[in-house]
Amino acid sequence: MRFSEKPDSDSGHSPSDDEKKLAVSPGGYQTHDDLPPDPDAGLSAEEKAKIDRQLLWKLDLRLIPWLCLLYLISFLDRTNIGNARLVGLEDDLNITGGQYNAALSLFFVSYSLAEPLTNVLLKRLRPSIFIPVIMVWWGICMTTMGLVHNFQGLMAARFWLGLAEAGLFPGINYYLSCWYKRNEFGIRAAIFFSAAAVSGSFGGLLAAAIAQMDGVGGKPGWAWIFILEGIATVLIGVVSFWMVFDFPDEATFLSSVDRERVIRRLKEDKQSSAEHEEFKSSYLWASIKDWKTWLYAVIYMGTVSPLYAFSLFLPTIIGPNGLGFEGTRAQLLSVPPYAIAACLTVLMGYIADRTQQRGVCNIGIAIIGAVGFAMLLGSKQPSVQYAGTFLGALGIYPCIANTITWASNNTEGVYKRGVTLGIVIGWGNLNGVVSSNIYRRQDAPTYYVGHGVVFAYLVLFLLGGSTLMNFLLRRENANRRAGKRDNLVVGKSEQEVEALGDVRPSFVYTL
């Protein structure tokens, strides 16, 4: 009899604290584990479903809005330098286009190098401490950007800003995955990431308003953009000490009964992520040796590099050296593409959760983005090029959250998942160095080099990588159903089988 056909018996042992146990898709295979006592035993199915909906709503209200605000602030702080450039940053600091690009690049160096380990720190230091601390830190760095007087000061501020911000995006994605079931995570990750698109929209409006303070206190308008947004970040970071909660087993906003309910529903989804787990170096190596880690890194690279190129340089593309719009009008014209991208990001999160076809969603969205940048490359009509920025935004933003959710769904193990997400996001963000240097001043107004590089990333890495991953996972699922991986569990105890994580034959990958 094949392993996948064997009904697992209830062995009576507690779930392993060493590795996380995930559910499989409908029609797949699963192992059984002991569940904690049901606080709602004796209630009808309808009553339990009502309690579950109320609990999920409570989690959403307490977790999602504030975390979205934090990421909105984070993305605003890292990309507002593009808005500052429109109102005289380069002239006042007497820096060249190459030096400006170098300052952008340095942010991504420190940001990406720190990311792989930030989830380990988040787990060990607790979210309620780690996230507020790094927010206050980067808020101070952002404020100092408004006080610099030369290229060296700008470089130093950007380096420390990248280091401080590194823990937020991978940390919150990992944190949310420890609260929700796999088929609930995608839409919430999408809502969370849509804050990036909203920040692009909001950032243009805010920068246009703050720039009117030019000359106040002897500071130029671009400096006030950094100073005021930095102070706001510090204040929000301080409030976050009371607004960010720890993992489910210690969440103070839940009653003891609700904590039991959260942990039980995670265990029903074959998760133990709500519980404490002791770090072992084997989790690190399991992630590094997993081929999926690196292919997901390639896919993420294919969407995040275009993301940073787009968000950092959209004001430049629309501005006087690009499509020819100036000042406040250029700032305001950068708003609509972000707004529509935010809507599609949430919609695709919903669709991908319902269909569990995350690879297919990536493929379809990548094609839209490629068409958009083809329009930017192939036309000299401002109206056509501006329309291309809409399709470009639609083809980039939704794939960020979807790719992270895809990688999370297919990585089993609390720390292994954290390390994997750190590597995937860190490698992707390292490509921000490329994004920072492809829209060169000498290429204006066509920016063929920049548009061409983004087009290549979308086609080769996002579209090509998603297609390859979908094919390989589909083939591996077929092999497991055919019993071709059953040899991996021969002679192993149930605990040893669980420790295999997503390698075990009963684990079915999300496509």
Coordinates of C-alpha atoms in Angstrom, one line a residue:
M1 CA 0.0 0.0 0.0
R2 CA 1.3 3.5 -0.9
F3 CA 2.1 5.8 2.0
S4 CA -0.5 8.4 0.7
E5 CA -3.2 5.7 1.0
K6 CA -2.5 4.7 4.6
P7 CA -4.9 6.2 7.1
D8 CA -2.9 7.7 9.9
S9 CA -3.9 6.7 13.3
D10 CA -4.2 8.9 16.3
S11 CA -1.1 8.1 18.2
G12 CA -2.0 10.1 21.2
H13 CA 1.3 12.2 21.3
S14 CA 1.3 16.0 21.3
P15 CA 2.2 17.8 18.1
S16 CA 5.9 18.4 17.5
D17 CA 7.3 21.7 18.6
D18 CA 10.1 21.2 16.2
E19 CA 8.3 21.5 12.9
K20 CA 5.0 23.0 11.8
K21 CA 2.3 20.8 10.4
L22 CA 0.3 22.2 7.5
A23 CA -3.0 21.2 6.0
V24 CA -3.2 19.9 2.4
S25 CA -5.6 21.1 -0.3
P26 CA -9.0 19.4 -0.7
G27 CA -8.5 15.9 -2.1
G28 CA -4.9 15.8 -0.9
Y29 CA -3.4 13.9 2.0
Q30 CA -2.9 14.7 5.6
T31 CA -1.7 13.4 8.9
H32 CA -3.7 13.5 12.1
D33 CA -2.6 15.1 15.3
D34 CA -4.2 15.6 18.7
L35 CA -6.2 18.8 19.1
P36 CA -6.5 20.8 22.3
P37 CA -9.8 20.7 24.1
D38 CA -12.6 22.3 22.3
P39 CA -14.0 25.2 24.3
D40 CA -17.2 25.1 22.2
A41 CA -17.8 21.4 22.7
G42 CA -21.5 20.7 22.8
L43 CA -22.5 23.5 20.5
S44 CA -24.1 22.9 17.1
A45 CA -22.1 23.3 13.8
E46 CA -24.0 26.6 13.1
E47 CA -23.2 28.0 16.5
K48 CA -19.5 27.1 16.1
A49 CA -19.4 28.6 12.7
K50 CA -20.8 31.9 14.0
I51 CA -18.3 31.9 16.9
D52 CA -15.5 31.3 14.3
R53 CA -16.6 34.2 12.1
Q54 CA -16.8 36.5 15.1
L55 CA -13.3 35.4 16.2
L56 CA -11.9 36.0 12.7
W57 CA -13.5 39.4 12.6
K58 CA -11.9 40.3 15.9
L59 CA -8.5 39.2 14.7
D60 CA -8.9 41.2 11.5
L61 CA -9.9 44.4 13.3
R62 CA -7.1 44.2 15.9
L63 CA -4.3 43.1 13.5
I64 CA -4.8 44.2 9.9
P65 CA -5.5 48.0 10.1
W66 CA -2.6 48.9 12.3
L67 CA -0.1 46.6 10.4
C68 CA -1.3 48.1 7.1
L69 CA -0.6 51.6 8.6
L70 CA 2.9 50.5 9.6
Y71 CA 3.7 49.2 6.1
L72 CA 2.2 52.3 4.5
I73 CA 4.6 54.4 6.6
S74 CA 7.5 52.1 5.8
F75 CA 7.0 52.2 2.0
L76 CA 6.4 56.0 2.1
D77 CA 9.6 56.6 4.0
R78 CA 11.8 54.5 1.6
T79 CA 10.3 56.0 -1.6
N80 CA 9.6 59.6 -0.8
I81 CA 13.1 60.4 -2.0
G82 CA 11.7 60.2 -5.5
N83 CA 9.2 63.0 -4.6
A84 CA 11.9 65.0 -2.9
R85 CA 14.0 64.8 -6.1
L86 CA 11.2 66.6 -8.0
V87 CA 11.5 69.6 -5.7
G88 CA 15.2 70.3 -5.7
L89 CA 17.0 67.6 -3.6
E90 CA 19.8 67.1 -6.2
D91 CA 20.4 70.8 -6.8
D92 CA 20.5 71.7 -3.1
L93 CA 22.9 68.9 -2.1
N94 CA 24.9 69.5 -5.3
I95 CA 24.8 65.8 -6.3
T96 CA 24.8 64.2 -9.7
G97 CA 22.3 61.7 -11.1
G98 CA 24.8 58.9 -10.5
Q99 CA 25.3 60.0 -6.8
Y100 CA 21.5 60.0 -6.4
N101 CA 21.3 56.5 -7.7
A102 CA 24.1 55.4 -5.4
A103 CA 22.1 56.7 -2.4
L104 CA 19.1 54.7 -3.6
S105 CA 21.3 51.6 -4.1
L106 CA 22.9 51.7 -0.6
F107 CA 19.5 51.5 1.0
F108 CA 18.9 48.1 -0.6
V109 CA 22.3 46.8 0.3
S110 CA 21.8 47.1 4.1
Y111 CA 18.1 46.3 3.7
S112 CA 18.5 43.0 1.9
L113 CA 21.6 41.8 3.9
A114 CA 19.7 42.2 7.2
E115 CA 16.4 40.6 6.1
P116 CA 17.2 36.9 6.3
L117 CA 17.8 37.0 10.1
T118 CA 15.1 39.5 11.1
N119 CA 12.4 36.8 11.4
V120 CA 14.5 34.9 13.9
L121 CA 14.9 38.1 15.9
L122 CA 11.1 38.7 15.7
K123 CA 10.4 35.3 17.1
R124 CA 13.0 35.6 19.9
L125 CA 12.3 39.2 20.9
R126 CA 8.5 39.1 20.4
P127 CA 6.6 41.2 17.9
S128 CA 5.4 43.8 20.5
I129 CA 9.0 44.8 21.1
F130 CA 10.8 44.1 17.8
I131 CA 8.4 46.0 15.5
P132 CA 8.0 49.2 17.5
V133 CA 11.8 49.4 18.2
I134 CA 12.7 49.2 14.5
M135 CA 10.0 51.8 13.7
V136 CA 11.4 54.4 16.1
W137 CA 14.8 53.6 14.8
W138 CA 14.0 54.2 11.1
G139 CA 11.8 57.2 12.0
I140 CA 14.9 58.9 13.5
C141 CA 16.9 57.9 10.3
M142 CA 14.2 59.5 8.1
T143 CA 14.2 62.7 10.1
T144 CA 18.0 63.0 9.8
M145 CA 17.6 62.8 6.0
G146 CA 16.0 66.2 6.2
L147 CA 19.0 67.6 8.0
V148 CA 21.8 66.5 5.7
H149 CA 23.9 69.0 3.7
N150 CA 25.9 66.8 1.3
F151 CA 26.2 63.5 -0.5
Q152 CA 28.0 61.8 2.4
G153 CA 25.2 62.6 4.9
L154 CA 22.5 61.4 2.5
M155 CA 24.4 58.1 2.0
A156 CA 24.8 57.5 5.7
A157 CA 21.1 58.2 6.4
R158 CA 20.0 55.9 3.6
F159 CA 22.2 53.0 4.8
W160 CA 20.8 53.1 8.3
L161 CA 17.3 53.6 7.0
G162 CA 17.6 50.3 5.1
L163 CA 19.0 48.5 8.1
A164 CA 16.2 49.6 10.3
E165 CA 13.4 48.9 7.9
A166 CA 14.6 45.4 7.0
G167 CA 12.6 43.6 9.6
L168 CA 9.1 45.0 8.9
F169 CA 7.9 43.4 5.6
P170 CA 9.2 39.9 6.1
G171 CA 8.4 40.1 9.8
I172 CA 4.8 41.0 9.4
N173 CA 4.2 38.5 6.6
Y174 CA 5.6 35.8 8.9
Y175 CA 3.7 37.1 11.9
L176 CA 0.3 37.0 10.0
S177 CA 1.0 33.5 8.8
C178 CA 1.1 32.5 12.5
W179 CA -2.5 33.8 13.0
Y180 CA -4.4 32.6 10.0
K181 CA -5.1 29.4 8.1
R182 CA -3.4 29.0 4.8
N183 CA -6.6 29.7 2.8
E184 CA -7.1 32.8 4.8
F185 CA -3.6 34.3 4.6
G186 CA -3.5 35.4 1.0
I187 CA -6.3 38.0 1.1
R188 CA -4.9 39.4 4.3
A189 CA -1.3 39.6 2.9
A190 CA -2.8 41.3 -0.2
I191 CA -4.6 43.9 2.0
F192 CA -1.4 44.4 4.0
F193 CA 0.7 44.9 0.9
S194 CA -1.9 47.1 -0.8
A195 CA -0.7 49.7 1.7
A196 CA 2.4 50.0 -0.5
A197 CA 0.3 51.1 -3.5
V198 CA -1.8 53.4 -1.3
S199 CA 1.5 54.9 0.0
G200 CA 2.5 55.7 -3.6
S201 CA -0.8 57.4 -4.1
F202 CA -0.8 59.1 -0.7
G203 CA 2.9 59.9 -1.0
G204 CA 2.4 62.1 -4.1
L205 CA -0.4 64.1 -2.5
L206 CA 1.5 64.5 0.8
A207 CA 4.7 65.5 -0.9
A208 CA 2.9 68.1 -3.0
A209 CA 1.5 69.6 0.2
I210 CA 4.6 69.5 2.3
A211 CA 6.8 70.9 -0.5
Q212 CA 4.8 74.2 -0.1
M213 CA 6.7 74.7 3.2
D214 CA 9.8 75.6 1.1
G215 CA 11.8 78.2 3.1
V216 CA 10.1 77.6 6.5
G217 CA 12.8 77.6 9.2
G218 CA 15.4 78.0 6.5
K219 CA 14.8 74.5 5.2
P220 CA 13.9 73.6 1.6
G221 CA 10.6 71.9 0.8
W222 CA 12.3 68.5 0.2
A223 CA 13.9 68.6 3.7
W224 CA 10.5 69.1 5.3
I225 CA 9.2 66.0 3.4
F226 CA 11.8 63.9 5.3
I227 CA 11.5 65.7 8.6
L228 CA 7.7 65.6 9.0
E229 CA 7.3 62.1 7.8
G230 CA 10.2 61.0 10.0
I231 CA 8.6 62.5 13.1
A232 CA 5.3 60.9 12.2
T233 CA 7.0 57.5 12.0
V234 CA 8.6 57.9 15.4
L235 CA 5.3 58.8 17.0
I236 CA 3.5 55.8 15.4
G237 CA 6.4 53.6 16.5
V238 CA 5.9 54.7 20.1
V239 CA 2.2 54.0 19.9
S240 CA 3.0 50.6 18.4
F241 CA 4.2 49.4 21.8
W242 CA 0.5 49.2 22.7
M243 CA -0.9 48.3 19.3
V244 CA 1.3 45.4 18.2
F245 CA 0.5 42.1 19.8
D246 CA 2.5 39.0 20.4
F247 CA 1.8 35.5 18.9
P248 CA -1.6 33.9 19.6
D249 CA -0.7 32.0 22.8
E250 CA 0.3 35.3 24.5
A251 CA -2.0 37.8 22.8
T252 CA -3.4 40.1 25.4
F253 CA -6.4 41.4 23.4
L254 CA -7.9 37.8 23.5
S255 CA -9.5 36.1 26.4
S256 CA -8.1 32.7 27.4
V257 CA -11.0 31.0 25.7
D258 CA -10.4 32.9 22.4
R259 CA -6.7 32.1 22.6
E260 CA -7.6 28.4 22.8
R261 CA -9.9 28.8 19.9
V262 CA -7.2 30.4 17.7
I263 CA -4.7 27.7 18.6
R264 CA -7.2 25.0 17.9
R265 CA -8.2 26.4 14.5
L266 CA -4.5 26.6 13.6
K267 CA -4.0 23.0 14.6
E268 CA -7.1 21.9 12.6
D269 CA -5.2 23.5 9.7
K270 CA -2.2 21.3 10.8
Q271 CA -0.3 24.3 12.2
S272 CA 1.7 24.6 15.4
S273 CA 2.9 28.1 14.5
A274 CA 1.0 29.6 17.4
E275 CA 3.3 27.9 19.9
H276 CA 6.8 28.4 21.0
E277 CA 9.6 26.7 19.1
E278 CA 13.2 26.4 20.0
F279 CA 15.6 27.5 17.2
K280 CA 17.9 24.9 15.7
S281 CA 20.4 25.4 13.0
S282 CA 18.9 22.5 11.1
Y283 CA 15.9 24.8 10.2
L284 CA 18.3 27.2 8.6
W285 CA 20.0 24.6 6.5
A286 CA 16.7 23.0 5.6
S287 CA 15.7 26.3 4.0
I288 CA 19.0 26.9 2.3
K289 CA 19.0 23.4 0.7
D290 CA 15.4 23.6 -0.5
W291 CA 15.3 24.3 -4.2
K292 CA 11.9 26.0 -3.8
T293 CA 13.6 28.7 -1.6
W294 CA 15.8 29.8 -4.5
L295 CA 13.2 29.6 -7.2
Y296 CA 10.8 31.6 -5.1
A297 CA 13.6 34.1 -4.7
V298 CA 13.9 34.3 -8.5
I299 CA 10.2 34.8 -8.9
Y300 CA 10.1 37.5 -6.2
M301 CA 13.1 39.2 -7.8
G302 CA 11.0 39.4 -11.0
T303 CA 8.3 41.4 -9.3
V304 CA 10.1 43.4 -6.5
S305 CA 12.8 44.9 -8.8
P306 CA 10.1 46.3 -11.1
L307 CA 8.2 47.5 -8.0
Y308 CA 11.1 49.6 -6.7
A309 CA 12.0 50.9 -10.2
F310 CA 8.4 51.9 -10.7
S311 CA 7.8 53.4 -7.2
L312 CA 11.2 55.3 -7.1
F313 CA 11.0 56.7 -10.6
L314 CA 7.4 57.1 -11.5
P315 CA 7.6 60.8 -10.5
T316 CA 10.7 61.1 -12.8
I317 CA 9.0 59.2 -15.7
I318 CA 6.0 61.5 -15.5
G319 CA 8.0 64.6 -14.6
P320 CA 9.6 67.3 -16.9
N321 CA 12.3 65.1 -18.1
G322 CA 9.9 62.2 -18.9
L323 CA 6.3 62.8 -20.1
G324 CA 6.8 66.5 -19.6
F325 CA 4.6 67.3 -16.6
E326 CA 6.0 69.6 -13.8
G327 CA 5.8 70.2 -10.1
T328 CA 2.6 69.6 -8.3
R329 CA 0.9 68.3 -11.5
A330 CA 3.5 65.6 -11.9
Q331 CA 3.1 64.6 -8.2
L332 CA -0.7 64.3 -8.6
L333 CA -0.5 62.4 -11.9
S334 CA 1.5 59.7 -10.0
V335 CA -1.5 59.0 -7.8
P336 CA -4.0 57.1 -10.1
P337 CA -1.8 54.2 -11.1
Y338 CA -1.1 53.3 -7.5
A339 CA -4.8 53.5 -6.5
I340 CA -6.0 51.1 -9.2
A341 CA -3.0 48.8 -8.4
A342 CA -4.2 48.6 -4.7
C343 CA -7.6 47.5 -5.8
L344 CA -6.3 44.7 -8.0
T345 CA -3.9 43.6 -5.3
V346 CA -6.8 42.9 -2.9
L347 CA -8.9 41.3 -5.6
M348 CA -6.2 38.9 -6.7
G349 CA -5.6 38.0 -3.1
Y350 CA -9.2 37.0 -2.8
I351 CA -9.2 35.0 -6.1
A352 CA -5.9 33.2 -5.3
D353 CA -7.3 32.2 -1.8
R354 CA -10.4 30.8 -3.3
T355 CA -8.8 29.0 -6.3
Q356 CA -5.5 28.1 -4.6
Q357 CA -3.9 28.7 -8.1
R358 CA -1.3 31.2 -7.1
G359 CA 1.1 30.4 -9.9
V360 CA -1.6 30.9 -12.5
C361 CA -2.5 34.3 -10.9
N362 CA 1.2 35.3 -11.1
I363 CA 1.4 34.4 -14.8
G364 CA -1.7 36.3 -15.8
I365 CA -0.7 39.4 -13.9
A366 CA 2.9 39.3 -15.2
I367 CA 1.5 39.4 -18.8
I368 CA -0.5 42.6 -18.0
G369 CA 2.7 44.2 -16.6
A370 CA 4.7 43.2 -19.6
V371 CA 2.2 44.8 -21.9
G372 CA 2.3 48.0 -19.9
F373 CA 6.1 48.3 -20.2
A374 CA 5.9 47.4 -23.9
M375 CA 3.7 50.4 -24.3
L376 CA 6.2 52.6 -22.5
L377 CA 9.0 51.2 -24.8
G378 CA 7.1 51.3 -28.1
S379 CA 5.2 54.6 -28.0
K380 CA 6.2 58.2 -27.9
Q381 CA 2.7 59.5 -27.3
P382 CA 2.4 60.8 -23.7
S383 CA -1.2 59.5 -23.4
V384 CA -0.2 56.0 -24.4
Q385 CA 2.8 56.0 -22.1
Y386 CA 0.7 57.2 -19.2
A387 CA -1.7 54.4 -19.9
G388 CA 1.3 52.1 -19.9
T389 CA 2.1 53.2 -16.3
F390 CA -1.4 51.9 -15.2
L391 CA -0.8 48.5 -16.7
G392 CA 2.7 48.5 -15.3
A393 CA 1.4 49.1 -11.8
L394 CA -1.3 46.4 -12.3
G395 CA 1.3 43.9 -13.4
I396 CA 3.6 44.5 -10.4
Y397 CA 1.9 45.2 -7.2
P398 CA -0.5 42.2 -7.0
C399 CA 2.3 39.7 -7.5
I400 CA 4.3 40.8 -4.4
A401 CA 1.8 39.6 -1.8
N402 CA 0.8 36.6 -3.9
T403 CA 4.4 35.3 -4.3
I404 CA 5.1 35.7 -0.6
T405 CA 1.9 33.8 0.3
W406 CA 2.7 31.1 -2.3
A407 CA 6.2 30.6 -0.7
S408 CA 4.6 30.6 2.8
N409 CA 2.0 28.0 1.8
N410 CA 4.6 25.6 0.5
T411 CA 7.1 25.9 3.3
E412 CA 6.5 23.8 6.4
G413 CA 8.2 24.5 9.7
V414 CA 8.0 27.6 11.9
Y415 CA 11.6 28.7 11.7
K416 CA 12.1 27.2 8.3
R417 CA 9.3 29.3 7.0
G418 CA 10.7 32.4 8.6
V419 CA 14.2 31.8 7.2
T420 CA 12.8 31.1 3.8
L421 CA 10.7 34.3 3.7
G422 CA 13.8 36.2 4.8
I423 CA 15.9 34.7 2.0
V424 CA 13.3 35.2 -0.6
I425 CA 12.5 38.8 0.3
G426 CA 16.2 39.6 1.0
W427 CA 17.4 38.4 -2.3
G428 CA 14.5 40.2 -4.1
N429 CA 15.3 43.4 -2.4
L430 CA 19.0 43.2 -3.2
N431 CA 17.8 43.7 -6.8
G432 CA 16.7 47.1 -5.7
V433 CA 20.3 48.0 -6.4
V434 CA 19.6 47.3 -10.0
S435 CA 16.3 49.2 -9.9
S436 CA 18.1 52.2 -8.5
N437 CA 20.4 52.6 -11.5
I438 CA 18.4 51.9 -14.6
Y439 CA 16.5 55.1 -15.0
R440 CA 19.4 57.4 -15.8
R441 CA 19.2 61.1 -16.5
Q442 CA 20.9 60.8 -19.8
D443 CA 18.2 58.4 -21.1
A444 CA 15.4 61.0 -20.7
P445 CA 12.8 61.3 -22.0
T446 CA 12.4 57.8 -23.4
Y447 CA 14.1 55.8 -20.6
Y448 CA 14.6 52.8 -22.9
V449 CA 17.1 51.2 -20.6
G450 CA 15.0 51.4 -17.6
H451 CA 11.8 50.3 -19.3
G452 CA 13.7 47.5 -21.0
V453 CA 15.2 46.1 -17.8
V454 CA 11.9 46.1 -16.1
F455 CA 10.3 44.4 -19.0
A456 CA 13.0 41.7 -18.9
Y457 CA 12.5 41.1 -15.2
L458 CA 8.8 40.7 -15.6
V459 CA 9.1 38.3 -18.6
L460 CA 12.1 36.2 -17.6
F461 CA 11.9 36.0 -13.8
L462 CA 8.3 36.7 -12.8
L463 CA 6.5 35.1 -15.8
G464 CA 9.2 32.4 -16.5
G465 CA 9.8 31.6 -12.9
S466 CA 6.1 31.3 -12.0
T467 CA 5.6 29.0 -15.0
L468 CA 8.5 26.8 -14.0
M469 CA 7.5 26.6 -10.4
N470 CA 3.9 25.7 -11.3
F471 CA 5.1 22.9 -13.5
L472 CA 7.6 21.5 -11.0
L473 CA 5.1 21.6 -8.1
R474 CA 2.5 20.0 -10.2
R475 CA 4.9 17.2 -11.2
E476 CA 6.0 16.7 -7.6
N477 CA 2.4 16.4 -6.4
A478 CA 1.8 13.8 -9.1
N479 CA 4.8 11.8 -8.0
R480 CA 3.7 11.9 -4.3
R481 CA 0.2 10.7 -5.3
A482 CA 1.8 7.9 -7.3
G483 CA 3.7 6.8 -4.2
K484 CA 7.2 7.7 -5.7
R485 CA 8.3 9.5 -2.5
D486 CA 7.1 6.8 0.0
N487 CA 10.7 5.6 0.5
L488 CA 11.4 8.8 2.4
V489 CA 9.3 7.6 5.4
V490 CA 10.2 3.9 5.5
G491 CA 11.3 2.9 9.0
K492 CA 10.6 6.3 10.5
S493 CA 8.4 7.1 13.5
E494 CA 5.5 9.4 13.2
Q495 CA 7.5 12.2 14.9
E496 CA 10.4 11.7 12.4
V497 CA 7.9 11.8 9.5
E498 CA 6.5 15.1 10.8
A499 CA 10.1 16.5 11.1
L500 CA 10.4 16.1 7.3
G501 CA 8.2 19.1 7.0
D502 CA 7.1 19.8 3.4
V503 CA 9.4 17.0 2.2
R504 CA 7.1 14.3 3.6
P505 CA 5.0 12.4 1.0
S506 CA 1.7 13.4 2.5
F507 CA 2.3 17.1 2.0
V508 CA 0.6 18.4 -1.1
Y509 CA 1.9 21.7 -2.6
T510 CA -0.3 24.7 -3.4
L511 CA 0.0 25.4 -7.1

